[in-house]
Short mmCIF file of the C-alpha atoms (twelve columns), coordinates in Angstrom:
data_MODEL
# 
_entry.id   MODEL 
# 
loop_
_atom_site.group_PDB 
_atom_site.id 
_atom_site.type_symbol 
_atom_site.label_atom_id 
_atom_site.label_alt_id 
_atom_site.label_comp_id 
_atom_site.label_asym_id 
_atom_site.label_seq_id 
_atom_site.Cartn_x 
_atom_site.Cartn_y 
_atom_site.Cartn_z 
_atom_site.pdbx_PDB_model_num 
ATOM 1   C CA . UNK A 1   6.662   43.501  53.024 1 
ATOM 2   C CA . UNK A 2   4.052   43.001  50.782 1 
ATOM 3   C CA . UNK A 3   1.615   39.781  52.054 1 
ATOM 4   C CA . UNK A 4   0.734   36.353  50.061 1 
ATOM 5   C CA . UNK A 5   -2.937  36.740  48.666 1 
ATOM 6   C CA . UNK A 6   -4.695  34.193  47.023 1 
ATOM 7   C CA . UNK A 7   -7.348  35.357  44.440 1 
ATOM 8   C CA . UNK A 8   -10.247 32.394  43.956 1 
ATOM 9   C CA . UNK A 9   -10.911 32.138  40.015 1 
ATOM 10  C CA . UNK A 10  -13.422 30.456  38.229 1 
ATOM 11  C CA . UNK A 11  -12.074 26.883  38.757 1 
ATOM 12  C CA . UNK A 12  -14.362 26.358  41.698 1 
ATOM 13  C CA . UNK A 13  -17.137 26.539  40.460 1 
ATOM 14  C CA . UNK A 14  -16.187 24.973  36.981 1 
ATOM 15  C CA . UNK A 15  -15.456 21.727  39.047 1 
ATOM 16  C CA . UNK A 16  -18.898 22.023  41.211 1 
ATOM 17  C CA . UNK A 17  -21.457 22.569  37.989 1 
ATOM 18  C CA . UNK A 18  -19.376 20.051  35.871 1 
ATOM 19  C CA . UNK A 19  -19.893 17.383  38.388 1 
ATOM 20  C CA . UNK A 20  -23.233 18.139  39.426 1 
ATOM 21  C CA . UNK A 21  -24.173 18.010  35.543 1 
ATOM 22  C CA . UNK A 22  -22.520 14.655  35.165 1 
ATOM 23  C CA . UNK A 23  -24.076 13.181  38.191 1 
ATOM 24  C CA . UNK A 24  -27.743 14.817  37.483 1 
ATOM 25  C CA . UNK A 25  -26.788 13.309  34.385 1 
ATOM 26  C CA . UNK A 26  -26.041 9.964   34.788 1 
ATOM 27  C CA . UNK A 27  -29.685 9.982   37.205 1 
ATOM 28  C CA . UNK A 28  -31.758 11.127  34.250 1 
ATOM 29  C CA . UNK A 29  -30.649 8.973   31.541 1 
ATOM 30  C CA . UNK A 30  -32.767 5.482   32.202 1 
ATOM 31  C CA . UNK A 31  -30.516 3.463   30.680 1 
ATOM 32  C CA . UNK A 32  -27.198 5.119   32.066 1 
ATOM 33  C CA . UNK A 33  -28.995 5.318   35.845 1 
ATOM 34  C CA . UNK A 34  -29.262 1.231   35.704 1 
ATOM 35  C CA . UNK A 35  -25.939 0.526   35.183 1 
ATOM 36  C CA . UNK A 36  -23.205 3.821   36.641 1 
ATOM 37  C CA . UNK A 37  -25.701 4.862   39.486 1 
ATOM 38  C CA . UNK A 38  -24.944 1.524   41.856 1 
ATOM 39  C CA . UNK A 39  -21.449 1.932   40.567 1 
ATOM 40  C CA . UNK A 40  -20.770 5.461   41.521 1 
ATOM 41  C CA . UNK A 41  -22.462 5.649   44.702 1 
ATOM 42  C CA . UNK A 42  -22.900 1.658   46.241 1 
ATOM 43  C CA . UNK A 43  -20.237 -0.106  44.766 1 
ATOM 44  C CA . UNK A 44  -16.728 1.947   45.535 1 
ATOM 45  C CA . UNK A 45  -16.141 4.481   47.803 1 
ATOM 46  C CA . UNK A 46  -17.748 7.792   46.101 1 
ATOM 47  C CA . UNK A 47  -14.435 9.481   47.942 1 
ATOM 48  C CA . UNK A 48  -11.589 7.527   46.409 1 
ATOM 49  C CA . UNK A 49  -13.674 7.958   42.614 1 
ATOM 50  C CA . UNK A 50  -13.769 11.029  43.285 1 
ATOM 51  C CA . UNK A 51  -9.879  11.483  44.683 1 
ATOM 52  C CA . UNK A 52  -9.040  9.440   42.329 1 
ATOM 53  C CA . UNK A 53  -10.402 12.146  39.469 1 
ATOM 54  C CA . UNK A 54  -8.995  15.079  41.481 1 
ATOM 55  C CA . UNK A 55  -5.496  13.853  41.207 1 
ATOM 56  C CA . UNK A 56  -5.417  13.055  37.665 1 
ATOM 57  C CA . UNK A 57  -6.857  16.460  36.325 1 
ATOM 58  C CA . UNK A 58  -4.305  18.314  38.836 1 
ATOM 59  C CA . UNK A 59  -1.504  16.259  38.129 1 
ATOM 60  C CA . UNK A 60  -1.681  15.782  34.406 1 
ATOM 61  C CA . UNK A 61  0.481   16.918  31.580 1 
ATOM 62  C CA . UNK A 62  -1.279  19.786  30.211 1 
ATOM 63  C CA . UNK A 63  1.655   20.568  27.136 1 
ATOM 64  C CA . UNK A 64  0.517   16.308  26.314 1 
ATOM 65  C CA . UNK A 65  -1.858  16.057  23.895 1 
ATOM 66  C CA . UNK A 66  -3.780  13.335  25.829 1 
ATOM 67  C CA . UNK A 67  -6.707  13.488  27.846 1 
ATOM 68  C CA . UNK A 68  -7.784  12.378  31.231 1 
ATOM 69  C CA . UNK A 69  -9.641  9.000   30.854 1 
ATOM 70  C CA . UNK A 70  -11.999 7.141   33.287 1 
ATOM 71  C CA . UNK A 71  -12.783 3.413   32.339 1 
ATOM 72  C CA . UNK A 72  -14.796 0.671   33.554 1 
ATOM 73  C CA . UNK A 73  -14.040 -2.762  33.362 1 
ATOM 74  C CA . UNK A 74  -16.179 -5.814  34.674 1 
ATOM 75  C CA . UNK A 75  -13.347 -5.985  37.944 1 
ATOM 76  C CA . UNK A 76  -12.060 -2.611  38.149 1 
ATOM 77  C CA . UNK A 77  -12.132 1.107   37.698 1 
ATOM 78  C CA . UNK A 78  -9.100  2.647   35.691 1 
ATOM 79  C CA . UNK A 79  -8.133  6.538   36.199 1 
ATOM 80  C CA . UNK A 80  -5.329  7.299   33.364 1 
ATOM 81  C CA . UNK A 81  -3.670  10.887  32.813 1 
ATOM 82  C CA . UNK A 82  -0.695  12.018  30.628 1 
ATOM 83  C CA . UNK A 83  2.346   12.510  32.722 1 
ATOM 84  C CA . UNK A 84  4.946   11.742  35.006 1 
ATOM 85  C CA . UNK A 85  5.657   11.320  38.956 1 
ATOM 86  C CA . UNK A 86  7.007   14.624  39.928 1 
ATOM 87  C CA . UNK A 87  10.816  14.356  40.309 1 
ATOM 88  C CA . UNK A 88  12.105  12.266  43.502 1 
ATOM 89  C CA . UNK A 89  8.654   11.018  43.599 1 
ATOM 90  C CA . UNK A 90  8.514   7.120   43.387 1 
ATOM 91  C CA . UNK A 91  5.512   4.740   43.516 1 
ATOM 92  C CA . UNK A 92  6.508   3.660   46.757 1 
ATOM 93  C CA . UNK A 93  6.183   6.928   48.241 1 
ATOM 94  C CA . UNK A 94  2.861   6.985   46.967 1 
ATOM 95  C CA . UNK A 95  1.763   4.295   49.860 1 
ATOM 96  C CA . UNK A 96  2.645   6.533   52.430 1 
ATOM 97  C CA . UNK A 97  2.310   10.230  53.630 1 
ATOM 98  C CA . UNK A 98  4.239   11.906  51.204 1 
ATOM 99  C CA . UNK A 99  5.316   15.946  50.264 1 
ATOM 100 C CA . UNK A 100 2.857   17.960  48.243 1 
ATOM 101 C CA . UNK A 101 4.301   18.291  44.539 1 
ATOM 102 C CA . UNK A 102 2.228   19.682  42.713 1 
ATOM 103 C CA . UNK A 103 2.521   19.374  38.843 1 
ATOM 104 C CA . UNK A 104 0.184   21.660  38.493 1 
ATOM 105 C CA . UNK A 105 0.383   24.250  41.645 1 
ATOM 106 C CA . UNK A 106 -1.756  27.060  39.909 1 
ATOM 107 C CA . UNK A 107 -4.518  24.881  39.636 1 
ATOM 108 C CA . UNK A 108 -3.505  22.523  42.829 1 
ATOM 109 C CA . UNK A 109 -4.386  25.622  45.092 1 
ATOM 110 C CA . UNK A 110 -7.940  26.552  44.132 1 
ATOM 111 C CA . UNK A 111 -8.674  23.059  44.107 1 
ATOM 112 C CA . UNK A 112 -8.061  22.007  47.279 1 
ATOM 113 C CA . UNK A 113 -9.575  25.653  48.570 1 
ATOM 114 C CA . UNK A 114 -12.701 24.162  47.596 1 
ATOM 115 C CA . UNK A 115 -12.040 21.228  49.474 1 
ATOM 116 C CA . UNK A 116 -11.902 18.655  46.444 1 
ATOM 117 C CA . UNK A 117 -8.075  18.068  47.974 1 
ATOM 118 C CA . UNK A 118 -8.452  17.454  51.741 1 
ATOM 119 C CA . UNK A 119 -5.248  17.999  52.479 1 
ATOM 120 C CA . UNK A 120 -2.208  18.161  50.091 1 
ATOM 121 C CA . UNK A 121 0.307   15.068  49.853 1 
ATOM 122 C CA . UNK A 122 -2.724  12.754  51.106 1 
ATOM 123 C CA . UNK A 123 -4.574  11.635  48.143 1 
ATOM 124 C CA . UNK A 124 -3.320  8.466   47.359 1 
ATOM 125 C CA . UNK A 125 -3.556  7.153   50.768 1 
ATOM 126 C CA . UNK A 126 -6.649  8.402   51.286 1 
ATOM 127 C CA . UNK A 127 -7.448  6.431   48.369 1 
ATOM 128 C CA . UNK A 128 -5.902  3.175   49.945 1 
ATOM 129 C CA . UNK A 129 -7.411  3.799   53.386 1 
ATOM 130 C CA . UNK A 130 -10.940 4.224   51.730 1 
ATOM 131 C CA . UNK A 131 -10.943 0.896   49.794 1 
ATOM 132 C CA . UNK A 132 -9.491  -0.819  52.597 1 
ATOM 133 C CA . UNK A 133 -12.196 0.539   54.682 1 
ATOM 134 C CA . UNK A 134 -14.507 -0.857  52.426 1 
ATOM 135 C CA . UNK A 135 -13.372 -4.293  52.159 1 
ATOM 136 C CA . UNK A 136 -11.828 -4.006  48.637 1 
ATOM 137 C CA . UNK A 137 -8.573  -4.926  46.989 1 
ATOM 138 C CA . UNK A 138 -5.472  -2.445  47.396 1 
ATOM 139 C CA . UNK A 139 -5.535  0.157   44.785 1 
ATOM 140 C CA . UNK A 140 -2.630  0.077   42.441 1 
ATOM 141 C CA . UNK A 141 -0.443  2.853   41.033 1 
ATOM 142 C CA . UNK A 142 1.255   2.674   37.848 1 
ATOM 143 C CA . UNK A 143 3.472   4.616   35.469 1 
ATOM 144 C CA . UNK A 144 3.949   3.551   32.430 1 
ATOM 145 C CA . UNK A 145 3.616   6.105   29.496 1 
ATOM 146 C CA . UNK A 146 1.083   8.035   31.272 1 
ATOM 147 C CA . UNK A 147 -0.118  7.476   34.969 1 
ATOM 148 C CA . UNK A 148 -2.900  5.021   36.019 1 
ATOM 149 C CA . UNK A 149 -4.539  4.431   39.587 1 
ATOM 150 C CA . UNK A 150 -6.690  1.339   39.427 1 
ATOM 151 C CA . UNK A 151 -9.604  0.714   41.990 1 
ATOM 152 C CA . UNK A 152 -10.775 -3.157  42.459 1 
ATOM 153 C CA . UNK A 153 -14.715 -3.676  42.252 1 
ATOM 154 C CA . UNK A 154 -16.102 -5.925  44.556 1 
ATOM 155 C CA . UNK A 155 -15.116 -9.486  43.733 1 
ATOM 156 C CA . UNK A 156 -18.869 -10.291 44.023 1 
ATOM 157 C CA . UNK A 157 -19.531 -8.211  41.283 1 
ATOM 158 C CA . UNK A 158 -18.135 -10.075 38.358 1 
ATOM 159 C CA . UNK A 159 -17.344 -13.519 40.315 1 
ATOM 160 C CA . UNK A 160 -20.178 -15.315 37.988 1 
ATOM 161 C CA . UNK A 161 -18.347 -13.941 35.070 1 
ATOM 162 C CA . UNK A 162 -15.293 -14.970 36.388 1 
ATOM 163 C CA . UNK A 163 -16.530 -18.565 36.774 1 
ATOM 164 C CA . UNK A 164 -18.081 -18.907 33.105 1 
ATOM 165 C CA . UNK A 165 -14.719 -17.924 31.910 1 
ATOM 166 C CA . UNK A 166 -12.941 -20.491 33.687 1 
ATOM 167 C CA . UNK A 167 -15.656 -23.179 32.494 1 
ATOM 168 C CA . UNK A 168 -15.332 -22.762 28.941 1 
ATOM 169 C CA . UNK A 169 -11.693 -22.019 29.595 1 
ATOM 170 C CA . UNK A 170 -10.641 -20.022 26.664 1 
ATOM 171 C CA . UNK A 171 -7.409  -18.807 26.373 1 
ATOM 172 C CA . UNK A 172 -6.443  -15.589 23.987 1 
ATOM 173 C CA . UNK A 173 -3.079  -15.948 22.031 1 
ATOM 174 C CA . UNK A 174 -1.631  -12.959 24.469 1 
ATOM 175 C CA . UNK A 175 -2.146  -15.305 27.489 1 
ATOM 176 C CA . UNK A 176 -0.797  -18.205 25.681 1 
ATOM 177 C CA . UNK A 177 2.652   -16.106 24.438 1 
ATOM 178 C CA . UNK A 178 2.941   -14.655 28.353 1 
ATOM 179 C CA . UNK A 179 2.603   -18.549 29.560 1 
ATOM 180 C CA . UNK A 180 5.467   -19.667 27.289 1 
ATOM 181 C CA . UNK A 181 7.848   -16.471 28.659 1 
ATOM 182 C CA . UNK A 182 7.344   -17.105 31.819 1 
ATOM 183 C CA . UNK A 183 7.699   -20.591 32.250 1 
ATOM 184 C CA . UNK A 184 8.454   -22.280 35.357 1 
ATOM 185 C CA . UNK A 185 10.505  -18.860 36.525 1 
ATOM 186 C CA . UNK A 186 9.635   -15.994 37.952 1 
ATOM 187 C CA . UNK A 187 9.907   -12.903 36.081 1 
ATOM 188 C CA . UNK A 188 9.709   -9.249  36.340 1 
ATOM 189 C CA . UNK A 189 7.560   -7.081  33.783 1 
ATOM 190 C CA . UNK A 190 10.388  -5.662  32.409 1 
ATOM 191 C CA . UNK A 191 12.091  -9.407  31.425 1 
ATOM 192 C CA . UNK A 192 8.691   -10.727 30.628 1 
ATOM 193 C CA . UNK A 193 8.372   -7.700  27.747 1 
ATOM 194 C CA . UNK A 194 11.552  -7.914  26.400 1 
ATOM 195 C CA . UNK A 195 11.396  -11.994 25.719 1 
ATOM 196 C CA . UNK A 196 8.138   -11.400 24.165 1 
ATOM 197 C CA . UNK A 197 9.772   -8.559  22.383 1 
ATOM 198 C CA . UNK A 198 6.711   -5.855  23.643 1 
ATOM 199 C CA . UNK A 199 7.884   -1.913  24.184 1 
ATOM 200 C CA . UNK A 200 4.093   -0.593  25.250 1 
ATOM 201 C CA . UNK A 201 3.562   -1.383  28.618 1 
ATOM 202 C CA . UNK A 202 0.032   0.084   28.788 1 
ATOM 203 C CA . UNK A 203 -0.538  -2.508  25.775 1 
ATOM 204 C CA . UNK A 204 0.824   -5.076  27.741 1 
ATOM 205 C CA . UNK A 205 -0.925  -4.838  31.203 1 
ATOM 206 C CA . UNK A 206 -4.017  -4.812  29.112 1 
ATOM 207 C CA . UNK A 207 -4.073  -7.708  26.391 1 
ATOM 208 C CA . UNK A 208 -1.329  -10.272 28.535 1 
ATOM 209 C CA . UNK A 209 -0.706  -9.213  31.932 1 
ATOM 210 C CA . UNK A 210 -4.078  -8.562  33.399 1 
ATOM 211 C CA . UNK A 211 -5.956  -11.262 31.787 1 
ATOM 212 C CA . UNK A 212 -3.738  -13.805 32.648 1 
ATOM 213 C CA . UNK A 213 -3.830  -12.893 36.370 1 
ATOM 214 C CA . UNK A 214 -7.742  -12.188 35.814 1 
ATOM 215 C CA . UNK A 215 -8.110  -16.287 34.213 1 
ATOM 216 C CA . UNK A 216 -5.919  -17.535 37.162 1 
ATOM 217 C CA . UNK A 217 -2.862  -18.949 35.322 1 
ATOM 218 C CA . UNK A 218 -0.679  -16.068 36.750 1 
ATOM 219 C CA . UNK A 219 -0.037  -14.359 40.094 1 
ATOM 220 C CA . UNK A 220 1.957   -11.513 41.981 1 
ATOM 221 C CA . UNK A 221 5.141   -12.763 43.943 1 
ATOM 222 C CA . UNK A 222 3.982   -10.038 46.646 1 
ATOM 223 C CA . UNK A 223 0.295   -9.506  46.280 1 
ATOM 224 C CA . UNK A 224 0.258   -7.569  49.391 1 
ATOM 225 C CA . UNK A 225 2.419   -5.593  47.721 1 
ATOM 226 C CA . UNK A 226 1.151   -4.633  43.803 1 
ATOM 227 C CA . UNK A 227 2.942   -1.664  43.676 1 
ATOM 228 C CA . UNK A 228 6.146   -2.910  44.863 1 
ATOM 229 C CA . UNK A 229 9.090   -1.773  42.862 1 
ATOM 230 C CA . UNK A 230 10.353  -5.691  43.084 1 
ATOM 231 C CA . UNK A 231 6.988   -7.305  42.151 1 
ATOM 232 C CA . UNK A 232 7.319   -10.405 40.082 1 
ATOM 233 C CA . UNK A 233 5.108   -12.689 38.391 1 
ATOM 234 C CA . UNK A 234 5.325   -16.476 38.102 1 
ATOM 235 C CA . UNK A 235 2.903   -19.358 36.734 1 
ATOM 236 C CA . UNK A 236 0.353   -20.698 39.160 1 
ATOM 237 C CA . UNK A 237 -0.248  -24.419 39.160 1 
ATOM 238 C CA . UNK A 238 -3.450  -23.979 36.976 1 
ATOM 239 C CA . UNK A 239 -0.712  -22.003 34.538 1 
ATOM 240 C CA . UNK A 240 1.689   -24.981 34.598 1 
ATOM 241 C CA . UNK A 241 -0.937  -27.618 33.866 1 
ATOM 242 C CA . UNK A 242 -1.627  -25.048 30.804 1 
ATOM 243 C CA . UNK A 243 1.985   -25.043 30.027 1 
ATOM 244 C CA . UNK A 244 2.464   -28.387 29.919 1 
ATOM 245 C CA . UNK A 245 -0.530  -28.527 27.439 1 
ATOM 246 C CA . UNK A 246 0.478   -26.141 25.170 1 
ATOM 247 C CA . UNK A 247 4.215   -27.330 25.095 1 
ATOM 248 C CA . UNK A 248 2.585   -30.954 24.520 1 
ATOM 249 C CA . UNK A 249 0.383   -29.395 21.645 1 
ATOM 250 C CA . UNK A 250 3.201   -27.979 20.023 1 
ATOM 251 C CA . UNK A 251 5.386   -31.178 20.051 1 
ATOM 252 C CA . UNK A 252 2.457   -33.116 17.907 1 
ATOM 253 C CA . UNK A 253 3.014   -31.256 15.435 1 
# 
């Protein structure tokens, strides 16, 4: 009976030059060295970045036009890829030791022979386990149109931001509209989208959801919990007293 071999390609070292580049890179560049180098190696765990990374190249849908995208925002770091949870997979699942499905198994195997995968079916909770390590906010996992895994900065990071927001206390039209659908309930995404008539949840998360939460008129029913197939959302008192201000505005006129 003919034996299993596994041939190493190129892929290896494709992955090690690439990110040695990037990081030599980022070290070079004055300007870029002020404000990614902290970031990548101080601020979040360089593992769960890079984890984080691994799994959305492996795992993305390579016949999807889309690419893998990495962004930084004042409170978090984003990881997006085209594609789906494989089947049987849920979010849930994702908390927890879980079975190696591999979208991508051709690529999954020289990959973690390199040791960019530790072990298979462990990524996203050694994700968690890092950040919680660390201090930081639970990670979230998300799929929407494509697949996002969201690491929390440091609160101390944009706290002072976070304050000069809530002094000048400006509210966007998007946080206004998700104030009046919500109400004094509380409401799932999928209600909350379909009163305000919204069918892009990526769109969503971004322009209402998010900064509403961020500006403290919003929170999570189980924020223990964000990936929770039963989270909720309701108005926090701050997002009452806005409300009430917005429904009193209206009636003047």
């Amino acid at each position: 009976m003919a034996k299993q071999k596994i041939f190493i390609s190129s892929v290896q070292s494709e992955f090690q030059s690439e990110r040695k580049q990037i990081a030599d890179y980022i070290r070079q560049d004055a300007l870029l060295s002020i404000y990614f180098e902290p970031y990548l190696f101080e601020e979040l765990p360089a593992q769960a970045v890079r984890e984080a990374i691994v799994n959305a190249v492996v795992h993305r849908d390579y016949t999807d036009n889309g690419s893998v995208q990495v962004m930084l925002f004042r409170d978090r770091l984003e990881v997006w890829n085209p594609g789906r949870l494989p089947h049987g997979m849920t979010i849930e699942s994702l908390n927890g030791v879980h079975r190696s499905r591999p979208v991508n198994p051709v690529l999954a195997n020289p990959v973690y022979l390199t040791g960019y995968i530790e072990q298979m079916g462990t990524g996203t909770t050694d994700i968690l386990e890092r950040c919680k390590n660390a201090g930081l906010r639970t990670p979230e996992f998300i799929q929407d149109e494509d697949f996002l895994t969201i690491l929390w900065r440091p609160e101390s990071v944009h706290q002072s931001v976070h304050q000069t927001d809530q002094v000048t206390d400006q509210v966007t039209d998007q946080v206004r509209k998700l104030i009046l659908a919500v109400r004094g309930d509380t409401k799932k995404r999928e209600e909350i989208m379909e009163l305000m008539n919204l069918k892009h949840r990526r769109n969503f998360r971004l322009a209402y959801l998010i900064p509403a939460i961020e500006a403290g008129y919003l929170t999570m029913l189980y924020p223990n919990k964000p990936n929770s197939s039963n989270q909720a959302y309701y108005l926090t008192p701050k997002g009452l007293e806005l409300l009430t201000k917005i429904n009193t505005n209206n009636n003047n006129y």
